[in-house]
Amino acid sequence: MGARMVPFAGWDMPVQYTGIVDEHKAVRQSVGVFDISHMGQFIVSGAGAEAFLNRVLTNDIARLQPGQGQYTLLLNGRGGVIDDLIAYRTSEREFYLVVNASRIEADWEHLETLLNKDDDVLMANASDFTAGLAIQGPKAREVAAAVFGNETSFPEHNTILVTMTSDGPMWLCGTGYTGEEGFEFFMPMETAETWFRKIVDAVKAAGGMPCGLGARDTLRLEMGYPLNGNDLSEERTPLQAGLGFFVDLDKGDFTGREALVAQKVAGLPDKLAAFRMTGAAPPPRPHYPVAFAGEIVGEVCSGTQSPSLGAGIGMAYVPLSAATIGSTLEIEIRGRRFPAEVVKKPFYRKPSV
Amino acid sequence: MSNVPDNLRYRDSHEWIDPTQDPSPVGITDHAQAELTDVVFVDPPKVGTQVSAGQQVCVIESVKAASDIYAPVAGEIVAINEALTGDPGLLNTDPYAGGWIFKIKASNPAEFDALMDAAAYGKHIA
C-alpha cells in the first residue's frame, strides 16, 4: 500500500501511507483504517476472574455487564502506571483485555505475580495470534454495514460483540484512540488478510484511506489521550496523569491503592498539563524542556502540530502552580523559548452540527 | 516521479541551489518535500550569517519530524524567504520557486562543481 515502515514495539509498522495530515483529516471527516495487530489481548476467565481483576486494576470491573467495557489501569505497588488498557466483560466469568503492544510482556508478568493459586482464574495471552484493525471516523458505521451486512449490530461506545463467523471468531469493540465514532476489530491472524482487504476496500469506497501511526498519534493527542511510555510511566500515578476518573478508591483494595491514597493526602507533586503554543512556533516535541516563571520545571511528554487546530499542542508534567488553566509556560526549542498556554483537554472538539 | 530541474545543483541531503543566480536561492527538493510531507514551520537562518559548505544553517519542521538544512556552498546568507512564515506549506506546493528558503552569496563559486547535477541527484534518489 506504499506505506513507510518504522519499527514500533518490535513490529514493523506503517508510520504513514499518504501523509499524516491527509490521513488525520480523513479520520476527522470520513473514515480511516489503522492496523493495530501489534496490540495485546489477554483473556481472563474463571469463577474468580472478576475478583482477581478488581484486585489488580483501578476501575471497578464489577460494574460491567456482559458486553460492556471500561478504560482502566494496571499499577505497580507504588501507584505507578504499568499500563492503561480496556477491559471488556465478555460473559459473567470471562474478560477480554486489550493492552499496549510495548507492555504485553510486562503486563503478563505482573498479572502472573499477582495471581494466587487458589484464585480460580485462567489467563490466556492471545496477543501472538490476534490481528486487529481500528476503523475510525464518522463513516465507520457505513464501513461496518458494507463489510458485515446491515444485520450485524454496530458495537456502541465501550461495548464488545463476540461473534463466530465461517472465517472464525471476531471481537468487535466500540472503542478507538481518535475521538471519533468507530470500532476496533480483532480476529485470529489466519483470517486477517481476507478481512483486511474487505475493510480497506470498504473504507476506500466510503471516501477514506488507510492510516499509519503518525496520524494515530496526532489524532489521539488532539483528544488529550495519553500514550503509555510518553505520558504514562511507572514513576507517576494516574492521579498525576489526570486519570482519577478511572480509579475507584472505594471499590476495595487493589494494587497501588495505598500509594494513591497516601498521595492524595500528601498532595500531588506535579500534574500532566495540556498546553497549546500561543504564537508562531515550531511544533513541540517529546523531551523539549518546559519552563514556568523563567525556571525549567519539566519536559514535553507528547507534542505535535495539531492538524485540526493548525497549532502546536502537547502535554507535560509540571508543578501544580504551573498547571492551572490559562497559565503561561514556555517550551524551549533549540535554545529558544516559545510561549504556550495551559488549556483544557481535549484540545480539539468536534464542531457541533 | 519527483521533479529534478536541470538548471539546479544538489546536495545528498536533498537541498537544491541555483548557481545561475547571484545570490543563489536554496531550497529542498521535490523528493525531500514528498518524504517529509506537511511542512508546518521554517526556522530560518539569520541574514548576515557566514556559513561554510555543509554547515547546518536552519531547521524545517513537518508534522512528523524536525529536519536540518545544510548550506550547499560557503558564503553569506543575504536573504530569507519571509513568505514561509505565513505559509510554510510553500515548501510542499512549490519547492523550486515560491518555496526557496534563503539566498546565499557564494564566496567560492568553484564549490558549485562539487555538488550533484540533476542526473546524479536523480540517481541518488532512485
PDB file of C-alpha atoms in Angstrom, chain B residues 39-81:
ATOM      1  CA  VAL B  39       5.905  21.302   6.390  1.00  0.00           C
ATOM      2  CA  VAL B  40       4.447  23.373   9.241  1.00  0.00           C
ATOM      3  CA  PHE B  41       7.301  25.615  10.344  1.00  0.00           C
ATOM      4  CA  VAL B  42      10.539  27.011   8.978  1.00  0.00           C
ATOM      5  CA  ASP B  43      13.125  28.223  11.468  1.00  0.00           C
ATOM      6  CA  PRO B  44      15.134  30.491   9.132  1.00  0.00           C
ATOM      7  CA  PRO B  45      18.827  31.403   9.407  1.00  0.00           C
ATOM      8  CA  LYS B  46      19.870  34.948  10.313  1.00  0.00           C
ATOM      9  CA  VAL B  47      20.634  37.287   7.437  1.00  0.00           C
ATOM     10  CA  GLY B  48      24.323  38.224   7.524  1.00  0.00           C
ATOM     11  CA  THR B  49      25.490  34.835   8.835  1.00  0.00           C
ATOM     12  CA  GLN B  50      28.682  33.480   7.261  1.00  0.00           C
ATOM     13  CA  VAL B  51      28.418  29.757   6.616  1.00  0.00           C
ATOM     14  CA  SER B  52      30.707  27.068   5.295  1.00  0.00           C
ATOM     15  CA  ALA B  53      29.691  24.397   2.821  1.00  0.00           C
ATOM     16  CA  GLY B  54      27.890  21.583   4.613  1.00  0.00           C
ATOM     17  CA  GLN B  55      27.179  23.658   7.726  1.00  0.00           C
ATOM     18  CA  GLN B  56      23.755  23.214   9.320  1.00  0.00           C
ATOM     19  CA  VAL B  57      22.017  26.557   8.844  1.00  0.00           C
ATOM     20  CA  CYS B  58      18.354  26.139   9.667  1.00  0.00           C
ATOM     21  CA  VAL B  59      15.594  23.696  10.528  1.00  0.00           C
ATOM     22  CA  ILE B  60      12.327  22.875   8.840  1.00  0.00           C
ATOM     23  CA  GLU B  61       9.571  21.133  10.734  1.00  0.00           C
ATOM     24  CA  SER B  62       6.950  18.827   9.337  1.00  0.00           C
ATOM     25  CA  VAL B  63       4.229  17.212  11.422  1.00  0.00           C
ATOM     26  CA  LYS B  64       6.442  14.142  11.511  1.00  0.00           C
ATOM     27  CA  ALA B  65       9.904  15.487  12.346  1.00  0.00           C
ATOM     28  CA  ALA B  66      12.404  18.335  12.505  1.00  0.00           C
ATOM     29  CA  SER B  67      14.945  18.272   9.672  1.00  0.00           C
ATOM     30  CA  ASP B  68      18.253  20.125   9.450  1.00  0.00           C
ATOM     31  CA  ILE B  69      19.044  22.123   6.316  1.00  0.00           C
ATOM     32  CA  TYR B  70      22.687  22.422   5.259  1.00  0.00           C
ATOM     33  CA  ALA B  71      24.424  25.122   3.228  1.00  0.00           C
ATOM     34  CA  PRO B  72      25.326  23.676  -0.191  1.00  0.00           C
ATOM     35  CA  VAL B  73      28.219  26.149  -0.569  1.00  0.00           C
ATOM     36  CA  ALA B  74      30.146  28.596   1.627  1.00  0.00           C
ATOM     37  CA  GLY B  75      29.108  32.222   1.727  1.00  0.00           C
ATOM     38  CA  GLU B  76      26.897  34.770   3.400  1.00  0.00           C
ATOM     39  CA  ILE B  77      23.176  34.404   3.985  1.00  0.00           C
ATOM     40  CA  VAL B  78      21.850  37.572   2.365  1.00  0.00           C
ATOM     41  CA  ALA B  79      18.078  36.981   2.317  1.00  0.00           C
ATOM     42  CA  ILE B  80      15.422  34.719   3.784  1.00  0.00           C
ATOM     43  CA  ASN B  81      12.014  33.955   2.313  1.00  0.00           C
TER      44      ASN B  81
END
